XYZ file of N, CA and C in Angstrom:
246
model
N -30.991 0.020 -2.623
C -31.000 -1.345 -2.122
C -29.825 -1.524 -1.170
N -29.726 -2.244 -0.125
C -28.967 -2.171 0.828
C -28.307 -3.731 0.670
N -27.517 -3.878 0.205
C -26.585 -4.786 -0.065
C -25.417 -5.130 0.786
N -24.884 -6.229 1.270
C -23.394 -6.416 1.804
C -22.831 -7.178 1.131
N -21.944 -7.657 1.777
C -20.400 -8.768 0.762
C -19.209 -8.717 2.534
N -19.170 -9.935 2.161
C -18.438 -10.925 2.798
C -16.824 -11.035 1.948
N -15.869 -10.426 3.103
C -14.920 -10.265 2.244
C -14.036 -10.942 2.874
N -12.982 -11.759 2.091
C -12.070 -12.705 2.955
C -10.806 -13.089 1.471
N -9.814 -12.982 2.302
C -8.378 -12.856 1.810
C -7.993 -11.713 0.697
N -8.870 -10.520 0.896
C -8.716 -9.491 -0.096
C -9.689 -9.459 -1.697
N -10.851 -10.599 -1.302
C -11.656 -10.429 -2.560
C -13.115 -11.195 -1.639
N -14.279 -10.452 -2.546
C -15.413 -10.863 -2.157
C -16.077 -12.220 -2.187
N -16.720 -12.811 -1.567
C -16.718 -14.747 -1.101
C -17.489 -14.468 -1.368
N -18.796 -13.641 -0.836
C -20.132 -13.692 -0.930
C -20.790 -12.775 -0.759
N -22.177 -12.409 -1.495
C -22.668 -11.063 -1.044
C -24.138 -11.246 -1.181
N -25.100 -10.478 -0.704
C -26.648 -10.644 -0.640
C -27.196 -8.959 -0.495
N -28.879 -9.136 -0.234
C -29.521 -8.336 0.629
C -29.425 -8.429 2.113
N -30.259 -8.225 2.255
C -30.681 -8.439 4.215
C -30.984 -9.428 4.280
N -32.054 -9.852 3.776
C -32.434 -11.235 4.181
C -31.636 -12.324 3.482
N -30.703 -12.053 3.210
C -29.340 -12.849 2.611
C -28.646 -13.266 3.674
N -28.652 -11.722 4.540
C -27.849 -11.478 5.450
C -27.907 -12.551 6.687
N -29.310 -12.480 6.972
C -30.359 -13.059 7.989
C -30.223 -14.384 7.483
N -30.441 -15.143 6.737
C -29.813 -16.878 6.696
C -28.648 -16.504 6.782
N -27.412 -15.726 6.622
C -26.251 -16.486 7.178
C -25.894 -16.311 8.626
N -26.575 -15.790 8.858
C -26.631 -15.442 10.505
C -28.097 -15.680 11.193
N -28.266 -16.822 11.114
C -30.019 -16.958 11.365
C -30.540 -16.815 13.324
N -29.432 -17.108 13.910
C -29.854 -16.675 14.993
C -29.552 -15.272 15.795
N -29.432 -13.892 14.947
C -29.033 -13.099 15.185
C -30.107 -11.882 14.460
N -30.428 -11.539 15.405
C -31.461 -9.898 15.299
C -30.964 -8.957 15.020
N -31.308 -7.683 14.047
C -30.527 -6.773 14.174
C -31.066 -5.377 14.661
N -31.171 -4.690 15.601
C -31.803 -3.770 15.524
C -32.968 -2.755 14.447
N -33.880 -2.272 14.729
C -34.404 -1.128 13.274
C -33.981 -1.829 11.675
N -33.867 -3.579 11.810
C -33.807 -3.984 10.720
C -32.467 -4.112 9.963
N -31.537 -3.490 10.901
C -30.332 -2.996 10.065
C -29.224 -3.850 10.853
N -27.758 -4.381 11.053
C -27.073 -4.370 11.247
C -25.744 -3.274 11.473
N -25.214 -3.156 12.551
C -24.686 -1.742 13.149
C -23.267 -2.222 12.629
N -22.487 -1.194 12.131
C -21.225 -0.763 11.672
C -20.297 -2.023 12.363
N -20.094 -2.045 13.254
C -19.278 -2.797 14.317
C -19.605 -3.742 14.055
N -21.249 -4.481 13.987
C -21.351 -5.854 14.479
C -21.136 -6.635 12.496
N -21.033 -5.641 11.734
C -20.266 -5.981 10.501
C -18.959 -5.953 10.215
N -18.088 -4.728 10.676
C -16.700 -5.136 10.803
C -16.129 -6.332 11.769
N -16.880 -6.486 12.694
C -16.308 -7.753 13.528
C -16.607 -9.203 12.890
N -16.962 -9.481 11.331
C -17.215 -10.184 10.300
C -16.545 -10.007 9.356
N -15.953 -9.103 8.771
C -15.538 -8.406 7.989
C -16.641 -8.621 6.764
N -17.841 -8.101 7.132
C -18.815 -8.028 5.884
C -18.830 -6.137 6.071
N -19.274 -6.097 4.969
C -19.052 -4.613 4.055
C -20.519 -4.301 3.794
N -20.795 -3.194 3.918
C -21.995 -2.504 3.036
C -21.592 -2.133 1.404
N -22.348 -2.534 0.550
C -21.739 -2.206 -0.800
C -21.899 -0.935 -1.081
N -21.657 -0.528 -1.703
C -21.260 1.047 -2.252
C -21.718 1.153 -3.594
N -23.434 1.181 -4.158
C -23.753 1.055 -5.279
C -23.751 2.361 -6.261
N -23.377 3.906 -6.074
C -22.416 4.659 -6.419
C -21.580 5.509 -6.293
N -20.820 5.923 -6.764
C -19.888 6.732 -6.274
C -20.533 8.408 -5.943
N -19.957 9.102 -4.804
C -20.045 10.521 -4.496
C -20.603 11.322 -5.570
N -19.021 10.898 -6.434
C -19.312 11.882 -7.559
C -18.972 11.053 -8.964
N -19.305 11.515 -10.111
C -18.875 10.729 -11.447
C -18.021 11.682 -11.972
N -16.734 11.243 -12.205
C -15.937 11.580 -12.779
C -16.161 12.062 -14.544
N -16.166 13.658 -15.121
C -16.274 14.058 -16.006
C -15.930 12.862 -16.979
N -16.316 12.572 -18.150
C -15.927 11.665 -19.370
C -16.207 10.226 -18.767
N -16.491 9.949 -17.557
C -17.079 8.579 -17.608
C -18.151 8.338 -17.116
N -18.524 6.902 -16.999
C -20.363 6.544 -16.771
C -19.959 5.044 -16.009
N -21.302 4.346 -15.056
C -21.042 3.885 -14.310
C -21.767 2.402 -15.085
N -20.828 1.429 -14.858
C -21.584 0.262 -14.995
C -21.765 -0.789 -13.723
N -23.171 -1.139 -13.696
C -23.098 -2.299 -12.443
C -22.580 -3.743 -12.441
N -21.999 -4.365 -11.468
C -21.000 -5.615 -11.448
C -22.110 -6.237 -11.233
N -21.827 -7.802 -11.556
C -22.691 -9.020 -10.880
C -22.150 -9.280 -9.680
N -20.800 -9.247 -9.761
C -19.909 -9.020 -8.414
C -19.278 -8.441 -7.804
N -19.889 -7.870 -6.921
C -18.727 -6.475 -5.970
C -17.251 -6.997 -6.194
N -16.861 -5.906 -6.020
C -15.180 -5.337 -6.189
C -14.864 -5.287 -4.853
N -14.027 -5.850 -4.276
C -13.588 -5.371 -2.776
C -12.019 -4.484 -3.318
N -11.973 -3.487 -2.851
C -10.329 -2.350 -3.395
C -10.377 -1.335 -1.932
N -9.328 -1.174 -1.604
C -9.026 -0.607 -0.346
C -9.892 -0.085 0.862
N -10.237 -1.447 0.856
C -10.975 -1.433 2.675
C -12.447 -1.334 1.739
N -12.953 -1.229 0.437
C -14.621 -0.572 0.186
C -15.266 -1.663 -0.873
N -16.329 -2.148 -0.567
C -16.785 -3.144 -1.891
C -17.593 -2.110 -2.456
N -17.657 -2.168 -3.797
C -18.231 -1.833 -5.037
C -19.045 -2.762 -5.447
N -20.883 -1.937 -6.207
C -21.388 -2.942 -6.874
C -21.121 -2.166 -8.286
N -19.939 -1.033 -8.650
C -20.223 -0.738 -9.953
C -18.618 -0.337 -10.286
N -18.281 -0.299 -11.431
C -16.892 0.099 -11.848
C -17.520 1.207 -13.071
N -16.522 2.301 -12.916
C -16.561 3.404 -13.870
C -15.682 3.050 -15.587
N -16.432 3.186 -16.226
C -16.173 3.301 -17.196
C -15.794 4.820 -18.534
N -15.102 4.434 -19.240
C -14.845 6.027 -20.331
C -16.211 5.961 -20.801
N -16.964 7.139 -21.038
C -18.242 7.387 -22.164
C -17.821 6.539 -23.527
């Protein structure tokens, strides 16, 4: 699922799908459906990051109701111990 978040003073304000996306920006098209890297950092909205690369041995992933914004990356999940 392709998710963003709206990030402002170092924590997440707001976050959706696409068509989340599309009412808050209703007069704005985005190419192939998507919004391009740039025309989201010049918002400072984020693509969420629903998991990590890799899972860290001894833990497991739980999903947030609310992204995590933590150095420059929103999260829809925080790792937990097994």
């Amino acid at each position: 699922m392709n998710e963003f978040a709206i990030a402002e003073n170092g924590a997440v304000s707001n976050c959706g799908n696409r068509k989340w996306l599309r009412r808050q920006f209703p007069g704005v098209t985005f190419p192939k459906g998507a919004p391009t890297d740039d025309w989201l950092s010049a918002r400072n909205i984020y693509r969420v990051e629903q998991r990590p690369a890799t899972i860290p041995d001894g833990r497991k992933i739980r999903s947030v109701q609310v992204p995590v914004f933590e150095a420059g990356t929103v999260r829809g999940y925080e790792l937990q111990d097994k």
